[in-house]
Amino acid sequence: MMGLFSQAGSHIKRARGLSVDDRAPEDTEPDDTSILDENEGSVILSLISQLRVGMDLSKVTFPTFVLEPRSMLERITDFMSHPDLIFGAENCDDPEERFTRILQYYLAGWHIKPKGVKKPYNPVLGEFFRCRYDYPNGTQGFFVAEQVSHHPPISAFFYISPANRVCIVGELRPKSKFLGNSVSTTMEGENRITLMGVPDDGEYVVTMPNMYARGILFGKMVLELGDTCIVKNQKNRLFCDLEFKTKGFFSGTYNAIAGRVRRGNSDTGEVSGRWSHVMEFKSIKSGSKRVLFDAAKDGQNIAPKYVPEIEQQEPYESRRLWKDLTQAIEERNMERATEAKSAVEDAQRELRRKREESGEKFVPRYFERHDGRWEPKLKIPRDDSSEAIDAVQTWIWPPKAESR
């Protein structure tokens, strides 16, 4: 093991004057890799020396320079970036076409990523992020996510566009482990999508692939998605087993996906491509192909989100809670970033201590658990979109919201 650390140290010292060996791995995009400078490398080596293979990383504090300047709660909104792919799916008479539209929505969220190998902030208990979308067709969408549990970490989220009759509810339960030369994050949880105009379809359930940060000891740091996720609609007996392929040592390519769509026991189509580039669907019956998503062509068409100014936010809203850390990261002031991050975490530990002493139980603001799943504390009017909009806005942004 010490030999690996030595090799990592020699690699890091070369980072400022790059050699041929320091170039990014083939098939990766420049933004997919990270090369540490000497100071950053020393911090990483110090951290890794405390780890053991298989160790749960939920209680490990990572250095601030590996952080993406936003909370995980906000990062979930990446999957709401291309709503046009799912809007109007209820008008498709063919259930297989509706299923394909769900696939498009899901696959279009992965191309959005920070430069290099970065991780978002770990949300603290009770933290929440909320935003509104104003779409070109005059309709709106609304989103809220909340950290409903700290040990284990669980982020619950809710999205709805009443006029477009789309609702998404889900939760993420990430679990990270140290694997030697990589860190894996198992993304447990699911997205549950409802086309409100087709209630007979029931839910479309989507699980997540796992994430791997490779090359943390030697080689270049590369972020990959790997393993198999599932997209399914039980009511119409439609399923897709979608494999996110990690690159092998000597073969394969980065960011590749492959999947098969089936209805009942019969295959109906194949999914292929790269989630960072172009993904296609091929019909087994007709042999015809269609592009599911082209990141280069359509990746910039991201639906903008409206978030109130930090001064108008509550203390536990993500951007206000982490504003000092975000500012320090953007200014590349690692010392001040560490202080800002510690301040939030220390305050959270003190709050947890007081709760334990008083016997107070934390109660999430927006979500509650039903039959093992986190659901919004909201009854949505089904027959009137304007009533639904009013109900959702009042629930997410109460007229006299109390500071937490």
CSV table of C-alpha atoms in Angstrom, one decimal:
chain,number,residue,atom,x,y,z
A,1,MET,CA,0.0,0.0,0.0
A,2,MET,CA,2.8,2.4,0.8
A,3,GLY,CA,4.1,1.8,-2.7
A,4,LEU,CA,0.8,3.2,-4.1
A,5,PHE,CA,1.0,6.3,-2.0
A,6,SER,CA,4.6,6.9,-3.2
A,7,GLN,CA,3.5,6.5,-6.8
A,8,ALA,CA,0.6,8.9,-6.1
A,9,GLY,CA,3.0,11.4,-4.6
A,10,SER,CA,5.3,11.4,-7.5
A,11,HIS,CA,2.4,11.8,-9.9
A,12,ILE,CA,1.1,14.8,-8.0
A,13,LYS,CA,4.5,16.6,-8.0
A,14,ARG,CA,4.5,16.4,-11.8
A,15,ALA,CA,1.1,18.1,-12.1
A,16,ARG,CA,2.4,21.6,-12.6
A,17,GLY,CA,4.6,20.7,-15.5
A,18,LEU,CA,2.6,18.1,-17.4
A,19,SER,CA,4.3,15.2,-19.1
A,20,VAL,CA,2.9,12.8,-21.7
A,21,ASP,CA,1.8,10.6,-18.9
A,22,ASP,CA,-0.2,13.4,-17.3
A,23,ARG,CA,-2.6,13.8,-20.2
A,24,ALA,CA,-6.2,12.9,-19.7
A,25,PRO,CA,-7.1,9.3,-20.5
A,26,GLU,CA,-8.2,8.6,-24.1
A,27,ASP,CA,-11.9,9.0,-24.9
A,28,THR,CA,-12.5,11.4,-22.0
A,29,GLU,CA,-13.5,15.0,-22.4
A,30,PRO,CA,-11.2,17.6,-20.8
A,31,ASP,CA,-13.9,18.5,-18.3
A,32,ASP,CA,-14.2,14.9,-17.1
A,33,THR,CA,-10.8,14.7,-15.5
A,34,SER,CA,-8.8,16.3,-12.7
A,35,ILE,CA,-5.1,16.8,-12.1
A,36,LEU,CA,-4.2,18.0,-8.7
A,37,ASP,CA,-1.6,20.6,-7.9
A,38,GLU,CA,1.0,19.9,-5.2
A,39,ASN,CA,-0.9,21.4,-2.3
A,40,GLU,CA,-4.1,19.6,-3.2
A,41,GLY,CA,-2.2,16.4,-3.7
A,42,SER,CA,-0.7,16.6,-0.2
A,43,VAL,CA,-4.2,17.0,1.4
A,44,ILE,CA,-5.5,14.0,-0.6
A,45,LEU,CA,-2.6,11.8,0.5
A,46,SER,CA,-3.1,12.8,4.1
A,47,LEU,CA,-6.8,11.9,3.8
A,48,ILE,CA,-6.3,8.6,2.0
A,49,SER,CA,-3.7,7.5,4.6
A,50,GLN,CA,-6.5,7.3,7.1
A,51,LEU,CA,-8.8,5.1,4.9
A,52,ARG,CA,-9.2,1.4,4.5
A,53,VAL,CA,-10.6,-0.5,1.6
A,54,GLY,CA,-14.3,-1.0,2.0
A,55,MET,CA,-14.7,1.8,4.5
A,56,ASP,CA,-18.0,3.7,4.6
A,57,LEU,CA,-17.2,7.4,3.7
A,58,SER,CA,-20.4,8.9,5.1
A,59,LYS,CA,-18.5,10.4,8.1
A,60,VAL,CA,-15.3,11.3,6.3
A,61,THR,CA,-14.7,15.0,5.6
A,62,PHE,CA,-13.4,15.7,2.1
A,63,PRO,CA,-11.2,18.7,1.3
A,64,THR,CA,-13.0,21.7,-0.1
A,65,PHE,CA,-11.2,21.7,-3.5
A,66,VAL,CA,-13.0,18.5,-4.5
A,67,LEU,CA,-16.4,20.2,-4.0
A,68,GLU,CA,-18.8,21.4,-6.6
A,69,PRO,CA,-20.1,24.8,-5.5
A,70,ARG,CA,-23.7,23.7,-4.9
A,71,SER,CA,-25.7,21.3,-2.7
A,72,MET,CA,-26.7,17.8,-3.7
A,73,LEU,CA,-30.3,19.1,-3.3
A,74,GLU,CA,-29.8,21.6,-6.1
A,75,ARG,CA,-27.9,19.1,-8.2
A,76,ILE,CA,-31.1,16.9,-8.4
A,77,THR,CA,-32.6,19.7,-10.6
A,78,ASP,CA,-30.3,18.5,-13.4
A,79,PHE,CA,-33.0,16.0,-14.2
A,80,MET,CA,-35.6,18.7,-14.7
A,81,SER,CA,-33.4,20.5,-17.3
A,82,HIS,CA,-35.1,19.3,-20.5
A,83,PRO,CA,-38.9,19.2,-19.7
A,84,ASP,CA,-39.8,19.5,-23.4
A,85,LEU,CA,-38.8,15.8,-23.7
A,86,ILE,CA,-41.6,14.7,-21.4
A,87,PHE,CA,-44.2,17.4,-21.8
A,88,GLY,CA,-47.1,16.2,-24.0
A,89,ALA,CA,-46.2,12.5,-23.5
A,90,GLU,CA,-49.8,12.0,-22.2
A,91,ASN,CA,-51.0,12.7,-25.7
A,92,CYS,CA,-49.2,9.7,-27.2
A,93,ASP,CA,-51.7,6.9,-27.8
A,94,ASP,CA,-49.0,4.2,-27.9
A,95,PRO,CA,-47.8,3.2,-24.3
A,96,GLU,CA,-44.4,2.3,-25.8
A,97,GLU,CA,-44.0,5.8,-27.1
A,98,ARG,CA,-44.9,7.3,-23.7
A,99,PHE,CA,-42.3,4.9,-22.2
A,100,THR,CA,-39.7,6.1,-24.7
A,101,ARG,CA,-40.4,9.7,-23.7
A,102,ILE,CA,-39.7,8.8,-20.1
A,103,LEU,CA,-36.4,7.3,-21.2
A,104,GLN,CA,-35.5,10.5,-23.0
A,105,TYR,CA,-36.2,12.6,-19.9
A,106,TYR,CA,-34.1,10.4,-17.7
A,107,LEU,CA,-31.1,10.1,-20.1
A,108,ALA,CA,-31.0,13.8,-20.8
A,109,GLY,CA,-30.0,14.7,-17.2
A,110,TRP,CA,-26.6,13.1,-17.1
A,111,HIS,CA,-24.6,15.4,-19.5
A,112,ILE,CA,-24.8,18.2,-16.9
A,113,LYS,CA,-21.7,18.0,-14.7
A,114,PRO,CA,-19.1,20.2,-13.2
A,115,LYS,CA,-15.6,20.5,-14.7
A,116,GLY,CA,-13.3,17.8,-13.4
A,117,VAL,CA,-14.1,15.3,-10.6
A,118,LYS,CA,-16.2,17.1,-8.1
A,119,LYS,CA,-18.9,16.3,-5.6
A,120,PRO,CA,-21.7,18.5,-4.4
A,121,TYR,CA,-22.1,19.5,-0.8
A,122,ASN,CA,-23.5,16.9,1.6
A,123,PRO,CA,-26.9,18.4,2.7
A,124,VAL,CA,-27.4,18.9,6.4
A,125,LEU,CA,-30.5,17.6,8.1
A,126,GLY,CA,-33.4,20.0,7.4
A,127,GLU,CA,-31.7,21.8,4.6
A,128,PHE,CA,-34.0,22.4,1.6
A,129,PHE,CA,-33.8,23.8,-1.9
A,130,ARG,CA,-36.7,25.2,-3.9
A,131,CYS,CA,-37.1,26.8,-7.2
A,132,ARG,CA,-39.6,27.7,-10.0
A,133,TYR,CA,-39.4,27.2,-13.8
A,134,ASP,CA,-41.0,29.6,-16.3
A,135,TYR,CA,-41.3,27.9,-19.6
A,136,PRO,CA,-41.5,29.4,-23.1
A,137,ASN,CA,-45.1,28.2,-23.6
A,138,GLY,CA,-46.2,30.2,-20.6
A,139,THR,CA,-46.5,27.3,-18.2
A,140,GLN,CA,-44.5,26.8,-15.0
A,141,GLY,CA,-42.8,24.0,-13.0
A,142,PHE,CA,-42.1,23.9,-9.3
A,143,PHE,CA,-39.4,22.0,-7.4
A,144,VAL,CA,-38.5,21.3,-3.8
A,145,ALA,CA,-35.9,19.0,-2.2
A,146,GLU,CA,-35.2,18.4,1.5
A,147,GLN,CA,-32.7,16.5,3.5
A,148,VAL,CA,-35.1,14.3,5.5
A,149,SER,CA,-32.4,12.1,7.2
A,150,HIS,CA,-28.8,12.5,8.0
A,151,HIS,CA,-27.8,9.0,9.1
A,152,PRO,CA,-28.4,7.4,6.7
A,153,PRO,CA,-28.4,10.4,4.3
A,154,ILE,CA,-31.7,10.7,2.4
A,155,SER,CA,-32.7,13.5,0.1
A,156,ALA,CA,-36.4,13.6,-0.9
A,157,PHE,CA,-37.6,15.7,-3.8
A,158,PHE,CA,-40.7,16.7,-5.6
A,159,TYR,CA,-41.4,18.3,-9.0
A,160,ILE,CA,-44.6,19.2,-10.7
A,161,SER,CA,-45.8,21.2,-13.7
A,162,PRO,CA,-49.6,21.2,-13.3
A,163,ALA,CA,-50.3,22.7,-16.7
A,164,ASN,CA,-48.1,20.1,-18.4
A,165,ARG,CA,-49.5,17.4,-16.2
A,166,VAL,CA,-46.2,15.9,-15.1
A,167,CYS,CA,-45.3,15.0,-11.5
A,168,ILE,CA,-42.0,13.5,-10.2
A,169,VAL,CA,-41.4,12.3,-6.6
A,170,GLY,CA,-38.3,10.5,-5.4
A,171,GLU,CA,-35.5,10.1,-2.9
A,172,LEU,CA,-31.8,9.5,-3.1
A,173,ARG,CA,-29.8,7.5,-0.6
A,174,PRO,CA,-26.1,7.7,-1.5
A,175,LYS,CA,-23.6,5.4,0.1
A,176,SER,CA,-19.9,6.0,-0.6
A,177,LYS,CA,-17.0,3.6,-0.1
A,178,PHE,CA,-13.2,3.7,-0.5
A,179,LEU,CA,-12.1,1.0,-3.0
A,180,GLY,CA,-8.4,1.5,-3.2
A,181,ASN,CA,-7.7,3.6,-6.3
A,182,SER,CA,-11.3,4.7,-6.5
A,183,VAL,CA,-14.3,5.9,-4.5
A,184,SER,CA,-17.7,4.4,-5.3
A,185,THR,CA,-21.1,6.0,-4.6
A,186,THR,CA,-24.0,3.7,-4.6
A,187,MET,CA,-27.1,5.7,-5.6
A,188,GLU,CA,-30.0,3.9,-3.9
A,189,GLY,CA,-33.5,5.3,-4.3
A,190,GLU,CA,-35.7,6.0,-7.2
A,191,ASN,CA,-37.6,8.6,-9.3
A,192,ARG,CA,-41.4,8.0,-9.6
A,193,ILE,CA,-42.8,9.8,-12.6
A,194,THR,CA,-46.6,10.3,-13.1
A,195,LEU,CA,-48.2,11.5,-16.4
A,196,MET,CA,-51.2,13.0,-14.7
A,197,GLY,CA,-53.2,13.0,-17.9
A,198,VAL,CA,-52.8,9.2,-18.1
A,199,PRO,CA,-53.7,8.0,-14.6
A,200,ASP,CA,-54.2,4.4,-15.8
A,201,ASP,CA,-50.4,4.2,-16.6
A,202,GLY,CA,-49.6,4.5,-12.9
A,203,GLU,CA,-46.0,5.3,-12.0
A,204,TYR,CA,-42.9,5.1,-14.2
A,205,VAL,CA,-40.1,4.1,-11.8
A,206,VAL,CA,-36.5,4.9,-12.5
A,207,THR,CA,-33.4,3.9,-10.5
A,208,MET,CA,-29.9,5.4,-10.6
A,209,PRO,CA,-26.5,4.1,-11.8
A,210,ASN,CA,-23.6,4.2,-9.4
A,211,MET,CA,-20.8,6.7,-9.6
A,212,TYR,CA,-17.0,6.1,-9.5
A,213,ALA,CA,-14.2,8.5,-9.0
A,214,ARG,CA,-11.2,6.6,-10.3
A,215,GLY,CA,-7.5,7.4,-10.2
A,216,ILE,CA,-7.4,9.0,-6.7
A,217,LEU,CA,-4.1,7.2,-5.9
A,218,PHE,CA,-2.4,7.0,-9.3
A,219,GLY,CA,-3.3,7.8,-12.9
A,220,LYS,CA,-5.7,10.7,-13.7
A,221,MET,CA,-8.9,11.3,-11.7
A,222,VAL,CA,-11.9,10.4,-13.8
A,223,LEU,CA,-15.6,10.4,-13.0
A,224,GLU,CA,-17.6,7.4,-14.4
A,225,LEU,CA,-21.1,6.1,-14.1
A,226,GLY,CA,-21.4,2.4,-13.9
A,227,ASP,CA,-23.6,-0.7,-13.3
A,228,THR,CA,-27.3,-1.3,-14.2
A,229,CYS,CA,-30.4,0.8,-13.5
A,230,ILE,CA,-34.0,0.1,-14.3
A,231,VAL,CA,-36.8,2.0,-15.9
A,232,LYS,CA,-40.1,0.3,-15.6
A,233,ASN,CA,-43.9,0.8,-15.9
A,234,GLN,CA,-45.7,-2.1,-14.3
A,235,LYS,CA,-49.2,-1.2,-15.6
A,236,ASN,CA,-48.1,-1.5,-19.3
A,237,ARG,CA,-45.5,-4.2,-18.6
A,238,LEU,CA,-42.7,-2.1,-20.0
A,239,PHE,CA,-39.1,-2.4,-18.8
A,240,CYS,CA,-35.6,-1.2,-19.7
A,241,ASP,CA,-32.5,-2.6,-18.2
A,242,LEU,CA,-30.0,0.1,-18.8
A,243,GLU,CA,-26.3,-0.5,-18.3
A,244,PHE,CA,-23.9,2.4,-17.8
A,245,LYS,CA,-20.5,0.9,-18.9
A,246,THR,CA,-17.3,1.7,-17.2
A,247,LYS,CA,-14.2,1.6,-19.3
A,248,GLY,CA,-11.9,-1.5,-19.0
A,249,PHE,CA,-8.2,-1.2,-18.7
A,250,PHE,CA,-7.6,-2.2,-22.3
A,251,SER,CA,-10.9,-1.9,-24.1
A,252,GLY,CA,-14.2,-0.1,-24.2
A,253,THR,CA,-14.9,3.6,-24.1
A,254,TYR,CA,-15.9,6.2,-21.6
A,255,ASN,CA,-19.6,7.1,-20.8
A,256,ALA,CA,-21.1,4.3,-22.9
A,257,ILE,CA,-24.6,2.9,-22.3
A,258,ALA,CA,-26.5,-0.1,-23.6
A,259,GLY,CA,-30.0,-1.3,-22.8
A,260,ARG,CA,-32.9,-3.4,-24.0
A,261,VAL,CA,-36.5,-2.3,-23.8
A,262,ARG,CA,-39.0,-5.1,-23.4
A,263,ARG,CA,-42.8,-5.4,-23.1
A,264,GLY,CA,-43.6,-8.4,-21.1
A,265,ASN,CA,-41.2,-11.1,-22.2
A,266,SER,CA,-40.6,-9.7,-25.7
A,267,ASP,CA,-37.8,-7.3,-26.6
A,268,THR,CA,-39.0,-4.2,-28.4
A,269,GLY,CA,-35.9,-2.0,-28.8
A,270,GLU,CA,-32.3,-1.3,-28.0
A,271,VAL,CA,-30.7,1.7,-26.4
A,272,SER,CA,-27.0,2.6,-27.2
A,273,GLY,CA,-24.6,5.5,-27.3
A,274,ARG,CA,-22.7,7.7,-24.8
A,275,TRP,CA,-24.6,9.6,-22.2
A,276,SER,CA,-22.2,12.6,-22.6
A,277,HIS,CA,-22.8,12.6,-26.4
A,278,VAL,CA,-25.5,11.0,-28.5
A,279,MET,CA,-27.9,8.2,-27.4
A,280,GLU,CA,-30.2,6.3,-29.8
A,281,PHE,CA,-33.1,3.9,-29.7
A,282,LYS,CA,-33.5,1.2,-32.3
A,283,SER,CA,-36.8,-0.6,-32.9
A,284,ILE,CA,-36.4,-4.4,-33.1
A,285,LYS,CA,-39.6,-4.7,-35.1
A,286,SER,CA,-38.8,-2.1,-37.8
A,287,GLY,CA,-35.1,-1.7,-37.5
A,288,SER,CA,-35.5,2.1,-37.5
A,289,LYS,CA,-33.4,4.4,-35.3
A,290,ARG,CA,-34.2,7.6,-33.5
A,291,VAL,CA,-32.0,9.9,-31.4
A,292,LEU,CA,-33.1,10.0,-27.8
A,293,PHE,CA,-30.8,12.9,-26.9
A,294,ASP,CA,-27.9,14.7,-28.5
A,295,ALA,CA,-25.9,16.5,-25.8
A,296,ALA,CA,-23.8,18.5,-28.3
A,297,LYS,CA,-26.9,19.7,-30.2
A,298,ASP,CA,-29.5,20.1,-27.4
A,299,GLY,CA,-27.5,20.1,-24.2
A,300,GLN,CA,-27.4,23.9,-24.0
A,301,ASN,CA,-31.2,24.1,-24.1
A,302,ILE,CA,-31.5,23.9,-20.3
A,303,ALA,CA,-34.7,25.2,-18.7
A,304,PRO,CA,-33.6,28.1,-16.4
A,305,LYS,CA,-34.7,28.0,-12.8
A,306,TYR,CA,-35.8,30.9,-10.7
A,307,VAL,CA,-34.3,31.0,-7.2
A,308,PRO,CA,-35.0,33.9,-4.9
A,309,GLU,CA,-32.0,36.1,-4.0
A,310,ILE,CA,-30.0,34.8,-1.0
A,311,GLU,CA,-31.2,37.8,1.1
A,312,GLN,CA,-34.8,36.6,0.6
A,313,GLN,CA,-34.1,32.9,1.5
A,314,GLU,CA,-34.5,31.2,4.8
A,315,PRO,CA,-31.5,30.2,6.9
A,316,TYR,CA,-31.7,26.5,5.9
A,317,GLU,CA,-32.2,27.1,2.2
A,318,SER,CA,-29.2,25.6,0.4
A,319,ARG,CA,-27.8,28.6,-1.3
A,320,ARG,CA,-28.0,30.8,1.8
A,321,LEU,CA,-26.8,28.1,4.1
A,322,TRP,CA,-23.6,27.4,2.1
A,323,LYS,CA,-23.1,30.9,0.7
A,324,ASP,CA,-19.8,31.5,2.4
A,325,LEU,CA,-18.4,28.2,1.3
A,326,THR,CA,-19.6,28.8,-2.3
A,327,GLN,CA,-18.0,32.2,-2.4
A,328,ALA,CA,-14.7,30.9,-1.1
A,329,ILE,CA,-14.6,28.1,-3.6
A,330,GLU,CA,-15.4,30.5,-6.5
A,331,GLU,CA,-12.5,32.7,-5.2
A,332,ARG,CA,-10.3,29.6,-4.9
A,333,ASN,CA,-9.6,30.4,-1.3
A,334,MET,CA,-9.2,26.9,0.2
A,335,GLU,CA,-8.5,28.1,3.7
A,336,ARG,CA,-11.6,30.2,4.0
A,337,ALA,CA,-13.6,27.5,2.3
A,338,THR,CA,-12.6,25.0,4.9
A,339,GLU,CA,-13.5,27.4,7.7
A,340,ALA,CA,-16.9,28.1,6.1
A,341,LYS,CA,-17.7,24.4,5.6
A,342,SER,CA,-16.6,23.6,9.2
A,343,ALA,CA,-18.9,26.4,10.5
A,344,VAL,CA,-22.0,24.8,9.0
A,345,GLU,CA,-21.1,21.3,10.1
A,346,ASP,CA,-20.2,22.4,13.6
A,347,ALA,CA,-23.5,24.2,14.0
A,348,GLN,CA,-25.3,21.1,12.7
A,349,ARG,CA,-23.5,18.9,15.3
A,350,GLU,CA,-24.4,21.3,18.1
A,351,LEU,CA,-28.0,21.3,17.0
A,352,ARG,CA,-28.0,17.5,16.9
A,353,ARG,CA,-26.6,17.4,20.4
A,354,LYS,CA,-29.3,19.7,21.7
A,355,ARG,CA,-32.0,17.6,20.1
A,356,GLU,CA,-30.6,14.5,21.7
A,357,GLU,CA,-30.4,16.1,25.1
A,358,SER,CA,-34.0,17.4,24.9
A,359,GLY,CA,-35.4,14.2,23.3
A,360,GLU,CA,-36.7,16.3,20.4
A,361,LYS,CA,-37.3,14.4,17.2
A,362,PHE,CA,-36.6,16.1,13.8
A,363,VAL,CA,-39.7,16.4,11.6
A,364,PRO,CA,-39.2,17.2,7.9
A,365,ARG,CA,-41.0,20.3,6.7
A,366,TYR,CA,-42.1,19.1,3.2
A,367,PHE,CA,-42.1,15.3,3.2
A,368,GLU,CA,-43.4,12.4,5.3
A,369,ARG,CA,-42.8,8.7,5.0
A,370,HIS,CA,-45.6,6.4,3.8
A,371,ASP,CA,-45.1,2.7,3.3
A,372,GLY,CA,-41.3,3.1,3.2
A,373,ARG,CA,-41.4,5.9,0.6
A,374,TRP,CA,-41.0,9.7,1.1
A,375,GLU,CA,-44.0,11.6,-0.2
A,376,PRO,CA,-44.8,15.3,-0.2
A,377,LYS,CA,-47.1,16.7,2.5
A,378,LEU,CA,-49.4,18.0,-0.2
A,379,LYS,CA,-52.8,17.1,-1.7
A,380,ILE,CA,-52.7,18.1,-5.4
A,381,PRO,CA,-56.0,19.2,-7.0
A,382,ARG,CA,-56.4,17.0,-10.0
A,383,ASP,CA,-59.1,18.6,-12.1
A,384,ASP,CA,-58.0,22.3,-12.2
A,385,SER,CA,-54.4,23.2,-13.1
A,386,SER,CA,-54.8,26.8,-11.8
A,387,GLU,CA,-55.9,25.5,-8.4
A,388,ALA,CA,-53.0,23.0,-8.4
A,389,ILE,CA,-50.5,25.9,-9.2
A,390,ASP,CA,-51.9,27.9,-6.3
A,391,ALA,CA,-51.8,25.0,-3.9
A,392,VAL,CA,-48.2,24.1,-4.8
A,393,GLN,CA,-46.9,27.6,-4.6
A,394,THR,CA,-48.5,28.2,-1.2
A,395,TRP,CA,-47.0,24.9,0.0
A,396,ILE,CA,-43.5,25.5,-1.2
A,397,TRP,CA,-43.4,29.3,-0.4
A,398,PRO,CA,-45.9,29.9,2.4
A,399,PRO,CA,-46.9,33.6,2.7
A,400,LYS,CA,-45.4,33.9,6.1
A,401,ALA,CA,-42.7,31.2,6.2
A,402,GLU,CA,-41.0,31.1,9.6
A,403,SER,CA,-37.2,31.1,9.6
A,404,ARG,CA,-35.8,27.8,10.7
